[in-house]
mmCIF file of C-alpha atoms in Angstrom:
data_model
loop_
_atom_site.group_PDB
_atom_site.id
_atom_site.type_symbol
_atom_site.label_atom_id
_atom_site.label_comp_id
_atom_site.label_asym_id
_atom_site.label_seq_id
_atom_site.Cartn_x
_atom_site.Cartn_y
_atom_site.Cartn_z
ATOM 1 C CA UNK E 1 36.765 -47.660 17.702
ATOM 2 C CA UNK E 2 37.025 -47.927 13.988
ATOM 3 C CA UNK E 3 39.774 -47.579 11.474
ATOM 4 C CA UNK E 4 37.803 -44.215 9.955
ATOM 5 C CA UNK E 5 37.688 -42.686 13.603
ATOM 6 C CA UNK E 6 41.534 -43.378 14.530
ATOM 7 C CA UNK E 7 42.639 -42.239 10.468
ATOM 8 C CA UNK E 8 43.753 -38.480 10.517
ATOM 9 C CA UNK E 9 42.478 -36.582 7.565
ATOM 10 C CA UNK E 10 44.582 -35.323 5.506
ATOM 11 C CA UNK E 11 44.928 -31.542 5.054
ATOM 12 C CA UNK E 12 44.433 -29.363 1.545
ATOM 13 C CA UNK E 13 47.111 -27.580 0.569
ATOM 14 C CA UNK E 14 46.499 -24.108 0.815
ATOM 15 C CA UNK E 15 45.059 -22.315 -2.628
ATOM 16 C CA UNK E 16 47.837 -20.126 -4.016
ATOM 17 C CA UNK E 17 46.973 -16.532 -4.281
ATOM 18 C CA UNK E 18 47.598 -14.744 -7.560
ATOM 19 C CA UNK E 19 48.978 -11.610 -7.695
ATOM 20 C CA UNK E 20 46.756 -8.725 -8.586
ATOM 21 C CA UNK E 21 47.490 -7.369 -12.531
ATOM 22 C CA UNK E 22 49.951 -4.178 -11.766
ATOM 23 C CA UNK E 23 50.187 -4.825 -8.078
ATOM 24 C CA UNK E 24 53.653 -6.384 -8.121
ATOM 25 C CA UNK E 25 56.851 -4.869 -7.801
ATOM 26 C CA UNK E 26 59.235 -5.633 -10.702
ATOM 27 C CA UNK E 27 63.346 -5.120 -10.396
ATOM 28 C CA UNK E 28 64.416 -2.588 -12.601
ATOM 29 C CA UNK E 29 65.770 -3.320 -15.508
ATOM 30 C CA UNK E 30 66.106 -3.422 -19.516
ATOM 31 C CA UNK E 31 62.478 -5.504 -19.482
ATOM 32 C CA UNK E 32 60.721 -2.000 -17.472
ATOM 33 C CA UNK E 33 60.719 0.323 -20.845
ATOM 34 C CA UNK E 34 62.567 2.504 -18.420
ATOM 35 C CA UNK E 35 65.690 4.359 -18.481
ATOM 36 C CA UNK E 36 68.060 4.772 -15.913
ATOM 37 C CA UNK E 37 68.284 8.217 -14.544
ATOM 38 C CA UNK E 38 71.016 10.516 -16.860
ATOM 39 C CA UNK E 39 70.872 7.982 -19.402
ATOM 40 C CA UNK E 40 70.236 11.030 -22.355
ATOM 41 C CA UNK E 41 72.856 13.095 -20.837
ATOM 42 C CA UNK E 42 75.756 10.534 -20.665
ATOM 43 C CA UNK E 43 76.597 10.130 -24.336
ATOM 44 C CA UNK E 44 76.759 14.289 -24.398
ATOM 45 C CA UNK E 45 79.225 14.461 -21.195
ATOM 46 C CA UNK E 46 81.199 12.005 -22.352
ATOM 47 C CA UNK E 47 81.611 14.090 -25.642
ATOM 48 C CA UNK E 48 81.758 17.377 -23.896
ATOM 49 C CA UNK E 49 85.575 17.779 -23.927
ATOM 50 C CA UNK E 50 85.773 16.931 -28.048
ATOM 51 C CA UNK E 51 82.851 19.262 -28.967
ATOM 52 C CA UNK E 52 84.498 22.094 -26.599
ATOM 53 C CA UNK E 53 87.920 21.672 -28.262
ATOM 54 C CA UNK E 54 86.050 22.051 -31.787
ATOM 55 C CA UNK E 55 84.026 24.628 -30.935
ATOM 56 C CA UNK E 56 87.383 26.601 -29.506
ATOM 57 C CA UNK E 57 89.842 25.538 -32.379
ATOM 58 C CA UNK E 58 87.154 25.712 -35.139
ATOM 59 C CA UNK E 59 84.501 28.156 -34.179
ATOM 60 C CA UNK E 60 85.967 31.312 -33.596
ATOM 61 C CA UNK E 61 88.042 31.045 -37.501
ATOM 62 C CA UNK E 62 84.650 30.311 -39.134
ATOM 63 C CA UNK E 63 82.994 32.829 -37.363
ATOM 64 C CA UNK E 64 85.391 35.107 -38.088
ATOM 65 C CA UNK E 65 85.869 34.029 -41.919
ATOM 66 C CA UNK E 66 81.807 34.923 -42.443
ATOM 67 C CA UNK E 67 82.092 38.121 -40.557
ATOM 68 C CA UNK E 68 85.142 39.032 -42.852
ATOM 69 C CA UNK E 69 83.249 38.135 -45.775
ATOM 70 C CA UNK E 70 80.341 40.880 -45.510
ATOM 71 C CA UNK E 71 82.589 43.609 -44.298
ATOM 72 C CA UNK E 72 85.134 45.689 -46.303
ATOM 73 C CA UNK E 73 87.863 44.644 -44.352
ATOM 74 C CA UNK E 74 92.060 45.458 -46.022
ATOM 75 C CA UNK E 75 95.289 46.394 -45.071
ATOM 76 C CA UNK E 76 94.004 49.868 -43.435
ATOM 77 C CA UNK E 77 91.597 47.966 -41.358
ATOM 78 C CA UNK E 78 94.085 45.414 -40.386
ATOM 79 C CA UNK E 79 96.406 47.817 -39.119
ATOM 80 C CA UNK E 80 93.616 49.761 -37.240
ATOM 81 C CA UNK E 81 94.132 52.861 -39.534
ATOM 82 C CA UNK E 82 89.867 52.518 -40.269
ATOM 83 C CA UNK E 83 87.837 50.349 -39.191
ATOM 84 C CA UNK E 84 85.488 47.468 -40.646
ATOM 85 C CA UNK E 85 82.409 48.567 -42.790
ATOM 86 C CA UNK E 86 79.786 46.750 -43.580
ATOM 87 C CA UNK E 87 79.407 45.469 -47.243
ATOM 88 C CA UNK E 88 76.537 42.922 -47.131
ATOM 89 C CA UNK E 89 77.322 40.584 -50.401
ATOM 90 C CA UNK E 90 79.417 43.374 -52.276
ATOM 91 C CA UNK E 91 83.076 40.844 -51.985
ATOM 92 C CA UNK E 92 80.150 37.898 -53.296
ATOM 93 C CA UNK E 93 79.012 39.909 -56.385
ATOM 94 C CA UNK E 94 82.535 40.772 -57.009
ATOM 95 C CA UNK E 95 83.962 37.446 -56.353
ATOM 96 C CA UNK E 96 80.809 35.556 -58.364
ATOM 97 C CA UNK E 97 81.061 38.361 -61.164
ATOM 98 C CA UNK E 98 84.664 37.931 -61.975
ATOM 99 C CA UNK E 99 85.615 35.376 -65.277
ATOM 100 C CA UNK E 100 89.076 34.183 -63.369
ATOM 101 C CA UNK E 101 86.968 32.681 -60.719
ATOM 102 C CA UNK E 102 85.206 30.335 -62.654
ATOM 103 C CA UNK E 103 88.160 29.736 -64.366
ATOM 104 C CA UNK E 104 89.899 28.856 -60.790
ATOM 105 C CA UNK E 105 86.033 26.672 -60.406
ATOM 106 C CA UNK E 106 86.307 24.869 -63.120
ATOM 107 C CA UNK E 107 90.316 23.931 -63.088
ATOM 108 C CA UNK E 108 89.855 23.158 -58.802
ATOM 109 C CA UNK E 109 87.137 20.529 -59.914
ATOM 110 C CA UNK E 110 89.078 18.754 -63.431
ATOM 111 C CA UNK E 111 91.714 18.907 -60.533
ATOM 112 C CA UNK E 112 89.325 17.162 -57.514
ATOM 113 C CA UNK E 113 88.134 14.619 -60.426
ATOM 114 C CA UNK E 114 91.564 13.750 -61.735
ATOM 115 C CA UNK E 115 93.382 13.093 -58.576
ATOM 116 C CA UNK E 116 90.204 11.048 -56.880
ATOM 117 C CA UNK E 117 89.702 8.755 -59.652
ATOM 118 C CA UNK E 118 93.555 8.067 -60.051
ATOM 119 C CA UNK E 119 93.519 7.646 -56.460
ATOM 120 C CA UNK E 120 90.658 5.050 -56.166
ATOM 121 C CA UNK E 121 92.236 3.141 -59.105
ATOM 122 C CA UNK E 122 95.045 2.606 -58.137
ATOM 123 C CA UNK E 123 94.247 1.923 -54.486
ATOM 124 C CA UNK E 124 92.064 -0.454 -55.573
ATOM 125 C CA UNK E 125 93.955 -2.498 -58.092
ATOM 126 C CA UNK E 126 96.683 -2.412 -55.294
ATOM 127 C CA UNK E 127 94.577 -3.331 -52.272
ATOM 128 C CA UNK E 128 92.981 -6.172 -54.882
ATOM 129 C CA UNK E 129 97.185 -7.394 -55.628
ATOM 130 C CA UNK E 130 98.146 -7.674 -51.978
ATOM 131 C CA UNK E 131 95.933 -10.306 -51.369
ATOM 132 C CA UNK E 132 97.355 -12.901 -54.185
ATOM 133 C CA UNK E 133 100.944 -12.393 -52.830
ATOM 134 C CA UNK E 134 102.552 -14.010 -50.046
ATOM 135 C CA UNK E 135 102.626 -12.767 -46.626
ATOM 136 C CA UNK E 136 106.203 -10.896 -46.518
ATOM 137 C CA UNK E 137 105.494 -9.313 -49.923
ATOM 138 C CA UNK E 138 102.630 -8.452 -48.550
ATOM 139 C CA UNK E 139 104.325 -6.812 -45.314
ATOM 140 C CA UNK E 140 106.857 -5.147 -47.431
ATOM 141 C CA UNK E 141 104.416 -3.223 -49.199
ATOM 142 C CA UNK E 142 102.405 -2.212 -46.147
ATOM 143 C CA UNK E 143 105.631 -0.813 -44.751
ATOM 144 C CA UNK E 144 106.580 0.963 -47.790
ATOM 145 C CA UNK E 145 103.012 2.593 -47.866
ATOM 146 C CA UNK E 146 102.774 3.744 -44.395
ATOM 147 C CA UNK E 147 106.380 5.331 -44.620
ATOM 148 C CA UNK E 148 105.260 7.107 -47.502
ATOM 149 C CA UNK E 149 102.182 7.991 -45.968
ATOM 150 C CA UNK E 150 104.167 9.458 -43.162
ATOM 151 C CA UNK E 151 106.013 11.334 -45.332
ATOM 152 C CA UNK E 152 105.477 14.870 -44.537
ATOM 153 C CA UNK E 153 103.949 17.185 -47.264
ATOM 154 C CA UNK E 154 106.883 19.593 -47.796
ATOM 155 C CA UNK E 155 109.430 17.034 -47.648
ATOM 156 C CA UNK E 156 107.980 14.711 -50.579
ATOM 157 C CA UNK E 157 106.911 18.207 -52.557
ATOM 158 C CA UNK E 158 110.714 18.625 -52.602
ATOM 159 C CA UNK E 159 111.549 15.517 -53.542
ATOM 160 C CA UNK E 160 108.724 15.633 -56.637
ATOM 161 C CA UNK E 161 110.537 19.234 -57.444
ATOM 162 C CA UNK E 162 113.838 17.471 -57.873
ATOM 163 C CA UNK E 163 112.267 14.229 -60.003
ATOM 164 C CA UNK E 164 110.727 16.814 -62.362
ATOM 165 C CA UNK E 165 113.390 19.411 -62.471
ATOM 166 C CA UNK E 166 114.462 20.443 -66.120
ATOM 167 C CA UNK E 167 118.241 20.753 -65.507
ATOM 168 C CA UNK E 168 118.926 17.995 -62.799
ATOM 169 C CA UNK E 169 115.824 15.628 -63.134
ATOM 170 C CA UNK E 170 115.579 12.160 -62.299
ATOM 171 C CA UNK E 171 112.470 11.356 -64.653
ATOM 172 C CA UNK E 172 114.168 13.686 -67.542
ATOM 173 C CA UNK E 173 117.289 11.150 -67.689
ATOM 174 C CA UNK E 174 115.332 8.135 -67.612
ATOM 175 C CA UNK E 175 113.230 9.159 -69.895
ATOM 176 C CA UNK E 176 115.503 10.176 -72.277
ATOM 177 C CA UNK E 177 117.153 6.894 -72.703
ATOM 178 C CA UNK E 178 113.696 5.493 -74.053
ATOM 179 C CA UNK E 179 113.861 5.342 -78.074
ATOM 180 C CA UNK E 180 112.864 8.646 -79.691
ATOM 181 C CA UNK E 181 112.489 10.615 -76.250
ATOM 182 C CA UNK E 182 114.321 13.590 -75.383
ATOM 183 C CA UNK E 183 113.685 15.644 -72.572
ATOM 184 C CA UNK E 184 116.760 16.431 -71.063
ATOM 185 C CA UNK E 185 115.988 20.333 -70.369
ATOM 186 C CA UNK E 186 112.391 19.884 -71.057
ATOM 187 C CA UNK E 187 110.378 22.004 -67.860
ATOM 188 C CA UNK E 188 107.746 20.298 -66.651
ATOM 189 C CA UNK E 189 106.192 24.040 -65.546
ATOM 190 C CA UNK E 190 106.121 25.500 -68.673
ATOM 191 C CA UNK E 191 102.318 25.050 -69.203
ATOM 192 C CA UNK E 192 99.511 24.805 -66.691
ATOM 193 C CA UNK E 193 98.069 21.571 -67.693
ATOM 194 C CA UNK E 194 101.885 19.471 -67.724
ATOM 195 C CA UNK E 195 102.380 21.190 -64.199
ATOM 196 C CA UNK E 196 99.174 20.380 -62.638
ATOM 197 C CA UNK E 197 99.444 17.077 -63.637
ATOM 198 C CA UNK E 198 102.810 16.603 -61.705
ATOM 199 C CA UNK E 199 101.537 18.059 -58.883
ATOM 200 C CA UNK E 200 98.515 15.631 -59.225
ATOM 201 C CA UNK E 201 100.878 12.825 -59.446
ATOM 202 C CA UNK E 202 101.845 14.183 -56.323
ATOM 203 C CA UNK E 203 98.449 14.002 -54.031
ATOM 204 C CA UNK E 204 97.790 10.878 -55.608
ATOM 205 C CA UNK E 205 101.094 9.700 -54.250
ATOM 206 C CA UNK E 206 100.292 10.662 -51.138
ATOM 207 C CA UNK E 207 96.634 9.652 -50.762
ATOM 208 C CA UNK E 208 97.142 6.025 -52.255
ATOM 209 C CA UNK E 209 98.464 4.401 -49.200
ATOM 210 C CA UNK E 210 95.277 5.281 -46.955
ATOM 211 C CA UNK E 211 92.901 3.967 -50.228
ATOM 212 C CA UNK E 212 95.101 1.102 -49.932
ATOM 213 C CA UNK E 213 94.844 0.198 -46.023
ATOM 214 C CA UNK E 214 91.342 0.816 -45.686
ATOM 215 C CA UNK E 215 90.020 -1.017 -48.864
ATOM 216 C CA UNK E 216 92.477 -3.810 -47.824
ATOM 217 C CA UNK E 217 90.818 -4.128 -44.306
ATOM 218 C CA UNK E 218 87.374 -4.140 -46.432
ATOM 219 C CA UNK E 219 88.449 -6.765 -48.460
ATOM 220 C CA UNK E 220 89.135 -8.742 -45.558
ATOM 221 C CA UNK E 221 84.849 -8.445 -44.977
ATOM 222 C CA UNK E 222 84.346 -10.098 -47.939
ATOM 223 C CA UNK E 223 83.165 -13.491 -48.035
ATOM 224 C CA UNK E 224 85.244 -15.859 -49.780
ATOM 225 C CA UNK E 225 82.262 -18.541 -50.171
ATOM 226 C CA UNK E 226 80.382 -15.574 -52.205
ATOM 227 C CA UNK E 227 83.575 -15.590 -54.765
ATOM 228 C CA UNK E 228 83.722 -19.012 -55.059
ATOM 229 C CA UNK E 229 80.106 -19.190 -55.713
ATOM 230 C CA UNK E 230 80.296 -16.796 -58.717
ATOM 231 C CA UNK E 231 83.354 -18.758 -59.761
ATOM 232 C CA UNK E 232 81.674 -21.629 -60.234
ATOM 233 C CA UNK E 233 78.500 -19.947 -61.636
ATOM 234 C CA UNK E 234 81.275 -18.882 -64.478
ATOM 235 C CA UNK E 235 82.050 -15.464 -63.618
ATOM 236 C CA UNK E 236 85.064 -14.222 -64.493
ATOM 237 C CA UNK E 237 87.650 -11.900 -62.602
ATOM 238 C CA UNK E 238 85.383 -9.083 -63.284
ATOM 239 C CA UNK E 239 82.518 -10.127 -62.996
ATOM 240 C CA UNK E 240 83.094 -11.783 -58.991
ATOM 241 C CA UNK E 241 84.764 -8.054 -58.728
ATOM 242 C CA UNK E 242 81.965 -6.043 -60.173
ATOM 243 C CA UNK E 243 79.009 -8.109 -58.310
ATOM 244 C CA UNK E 244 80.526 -9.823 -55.220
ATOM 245 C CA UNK E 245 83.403 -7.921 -54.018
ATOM 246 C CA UNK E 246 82.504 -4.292 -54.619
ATOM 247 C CA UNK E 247 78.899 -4.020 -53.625
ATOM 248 C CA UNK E 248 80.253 -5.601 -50.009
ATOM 249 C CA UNK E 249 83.001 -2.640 -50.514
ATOM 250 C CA UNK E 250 80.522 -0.097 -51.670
ATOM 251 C CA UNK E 251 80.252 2.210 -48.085
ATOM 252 C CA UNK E 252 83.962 2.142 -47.792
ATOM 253 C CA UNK E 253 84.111 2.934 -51.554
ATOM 254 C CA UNK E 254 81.947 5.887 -51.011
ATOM 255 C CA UNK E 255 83.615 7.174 -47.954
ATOM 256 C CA UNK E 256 86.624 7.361 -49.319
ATOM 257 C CA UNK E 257 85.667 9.061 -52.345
ATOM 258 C CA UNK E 258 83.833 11.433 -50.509
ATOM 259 C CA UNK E 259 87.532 11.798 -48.068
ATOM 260 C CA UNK E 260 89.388 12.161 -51.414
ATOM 261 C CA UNK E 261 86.900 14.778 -52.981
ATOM 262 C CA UNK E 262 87.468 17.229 -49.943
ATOM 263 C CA UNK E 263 91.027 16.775 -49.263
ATOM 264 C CA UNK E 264 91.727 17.257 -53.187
ATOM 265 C CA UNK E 265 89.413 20.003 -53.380
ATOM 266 C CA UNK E 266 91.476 21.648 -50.418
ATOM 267 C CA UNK E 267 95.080 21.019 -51.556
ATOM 268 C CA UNK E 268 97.566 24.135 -50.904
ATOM 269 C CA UNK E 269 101.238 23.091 -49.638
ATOM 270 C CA UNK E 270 101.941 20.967 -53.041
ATOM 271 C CA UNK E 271 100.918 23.787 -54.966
ATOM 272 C CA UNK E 272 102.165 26.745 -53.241
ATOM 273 C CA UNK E 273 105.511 25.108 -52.339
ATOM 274 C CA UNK E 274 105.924 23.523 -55.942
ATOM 275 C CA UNK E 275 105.428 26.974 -57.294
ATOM 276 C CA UNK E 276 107.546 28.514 -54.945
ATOM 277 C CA UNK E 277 105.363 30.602 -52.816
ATOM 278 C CA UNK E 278 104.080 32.238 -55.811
ATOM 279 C CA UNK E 279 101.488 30.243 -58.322
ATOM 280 C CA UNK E 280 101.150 31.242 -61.636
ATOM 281 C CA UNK E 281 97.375 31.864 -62.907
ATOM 282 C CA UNK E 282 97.302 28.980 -64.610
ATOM 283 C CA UNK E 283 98.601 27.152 -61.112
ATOM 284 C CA UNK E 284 95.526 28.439 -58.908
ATOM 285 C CA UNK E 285 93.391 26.441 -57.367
ATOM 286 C CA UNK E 286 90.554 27.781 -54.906
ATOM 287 C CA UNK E 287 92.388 27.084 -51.936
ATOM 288 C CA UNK E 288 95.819 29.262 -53.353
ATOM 289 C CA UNK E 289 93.518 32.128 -55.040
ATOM 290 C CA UNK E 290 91.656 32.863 -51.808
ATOM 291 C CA UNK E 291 95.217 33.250 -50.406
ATOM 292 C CA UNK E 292 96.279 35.201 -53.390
ATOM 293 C CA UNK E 293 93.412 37.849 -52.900
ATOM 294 C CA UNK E 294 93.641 37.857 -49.260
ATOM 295 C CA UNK E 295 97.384 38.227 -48.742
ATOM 296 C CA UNK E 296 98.690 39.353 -51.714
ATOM 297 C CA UNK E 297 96.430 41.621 -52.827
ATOM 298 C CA UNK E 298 95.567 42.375 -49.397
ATOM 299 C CA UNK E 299 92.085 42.346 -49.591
ATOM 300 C CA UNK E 300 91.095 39.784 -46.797
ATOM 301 C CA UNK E 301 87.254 40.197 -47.157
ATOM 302 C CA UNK E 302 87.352 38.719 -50.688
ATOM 303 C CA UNK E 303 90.079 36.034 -49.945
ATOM 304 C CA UNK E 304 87.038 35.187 -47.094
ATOM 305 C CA UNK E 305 84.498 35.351 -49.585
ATOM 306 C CA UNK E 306 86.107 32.678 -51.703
ATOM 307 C CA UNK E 307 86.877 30.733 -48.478
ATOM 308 C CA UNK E 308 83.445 30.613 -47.821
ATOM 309 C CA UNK E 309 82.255 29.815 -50.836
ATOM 310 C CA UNK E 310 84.462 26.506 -51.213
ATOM 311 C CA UNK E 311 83.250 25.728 -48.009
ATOM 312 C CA UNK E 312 79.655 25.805 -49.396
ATOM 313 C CA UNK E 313 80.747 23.576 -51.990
ATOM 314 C CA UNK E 314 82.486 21.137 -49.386
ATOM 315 C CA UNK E 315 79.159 21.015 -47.654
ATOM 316 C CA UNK E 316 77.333 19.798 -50.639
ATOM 317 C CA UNK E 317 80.052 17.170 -51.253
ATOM 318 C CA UNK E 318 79.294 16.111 -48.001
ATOM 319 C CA UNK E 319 75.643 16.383 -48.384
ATOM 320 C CA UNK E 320 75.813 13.962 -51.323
ATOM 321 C CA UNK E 321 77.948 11.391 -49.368
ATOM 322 C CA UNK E 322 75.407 11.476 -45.992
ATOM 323 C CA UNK E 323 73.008 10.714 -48.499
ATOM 324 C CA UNK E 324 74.137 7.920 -50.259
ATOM 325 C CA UNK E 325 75.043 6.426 -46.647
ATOM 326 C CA UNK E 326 71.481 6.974 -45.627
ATOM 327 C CA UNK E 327 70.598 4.487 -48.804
ATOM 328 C CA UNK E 328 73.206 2.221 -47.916
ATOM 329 C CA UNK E 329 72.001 1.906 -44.394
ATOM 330 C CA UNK E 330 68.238 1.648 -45.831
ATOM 331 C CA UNK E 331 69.354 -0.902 -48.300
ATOM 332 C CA UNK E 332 71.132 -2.884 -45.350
#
């Protein structure tokens, strides 16, 4: 017997079989394309409870504010002496006919413009100061702002009443003791234009903290290698500001703007409490002359009218601000 009769042969290892194309099972997963089951209706569940809390604490009042405003709707209705007729856009071509409410227009948005672009200022160049200054000057400040931020509306309205007062002011005694200045006695209320611009000082007062916070947590996105860069390209202060700092700060920029523009544009308490429940013509803003017509001239439908008509003009404030977002985001 031979070697090549007593040598086993060795065996082939068996040929692997591929799998036929789609005949495989594959785990589900992200790499599937397919969503888990209720995937769409989780985000809406989870925001049921908010949207039915809206819909309860908001709906019904706008609902009812357009119904009001295409019905003739006063003090006999209220009272259930007659009831609601229909008026279709009579209380619209009354309200858009009539001279005083332009007037009330035009002084709500010189108002709106004022108090937003004092506001932004001045956040800014604050929010830009509290990051050269040391750390507990730093912490004073943000306690000071968020205490006056606190500060409820009718409680710092008094306390602007008393600064401004003509007989017992703060600001008329301190001001007096300049050179040449004398204002003890001087009222602040006399004219429309020296009165709204207290009560501007006002909202400003109370808006600047929040500019302040939230462009100081912006400023913490900015890079500090970008500044240095333009520092040593020979930019100045204003120049790393104008094209380093604020385009990184431009979508906080514009939401707060767009923030300031409809709180401003809805300001009531400062005025009506300033004025002591009763604003002089040359006091009203839209907010306080839809509340003039509706409850003290007791016609509600055209106090509605008005209502609804600076809600329009909200709504196309807002418009503008979704749609520079919608560049930001395309820029981005």
């Amino acid at each position: 017997m031979t070697a090549a009769h007593t040598t086993t042969p060795a065996k082939a290892p068996p040929p692997r079989r591929t799998p036929p194309p789609g005949g495989g099972r594959r785990p589900r997963g992200k790499g599937n394309g397919r969503r888990a089951p209720g995937g769409t209706a989780t985000p809406w569940l989870l925001l049921a409870p908010c949207l039915l809390i809206l819909a309860l604490v908001m709906g019904y009042p706008l609902v009812r504010l357009v119904t009001l405003s295409f019905q003739k709707f006063g003090q006999s209705q209220l009272w259930g002496f007659k009831p609601a007729e229909p008026a279709g856009f009579a209380n619209f071509s009354k309200v858009l006919g009539d001279r005083e409410f332009w007037q009330v227009v035009v002084r709500t948005v010189v108002f709106a413009a004022g108090s937003v672009a004092l506001t932004m200022v001045l956040g800014m160049l604050v929010a830009l100061l509290l990051r050269r200054v040391s750390g507990w000057v730093r912490t004073l400040v943000n306690i000071a702002l968020v205490a006056s931020w606190g500060m409820p509306v009718i409680v710092a309205t008094t306390v602007f009443k008393w600064l401004f007062d003509a007989d017992y002011g703060v600001l008329n005694a301190l001001l007096s003791k300049l050179p040449g200045v004398e204002l003890i006695g001087h009222n602040w209320f006399a004219s429309g234009p020296e009165g709204l611009a207290v009560i501007m000082l006002l909202v400003v007062w109370g808006a600047v903290p929040f500019v302040v916070i939230t462009l100081g947590a912006g400023l913490t996105q900015v890079p500090a290698e970008l500044e240095e860069a333009a520092r040593l390209d020979g930019a100045g202060a204003w120049g790393v500001f104008r094209y380093v700092t604020l385009p990184v700060l431009k979508p906080v920029v514009v939401m707060l703007t767009t923030l300031s523009v409809i709180w401003d544009m809805g300001v009531f308490p400062q005025v009506f409490v300033m004025r002591n429940g009763h604003p002089e013509a040359e006091f009203q803003l839209l907010t306080t002359y839809s509340y003039d017509r509706a409850f003290v001239v007791n016609d509600y439908a055209q106090g509605s009218a008005i209502a609804l008509i600076t809600v329009v003009l909200l709504l196309g404030v807002v418009a503008v601000y979704m749609r520079q977002m919608l560049k930001i985001g395309e820029v981005e």
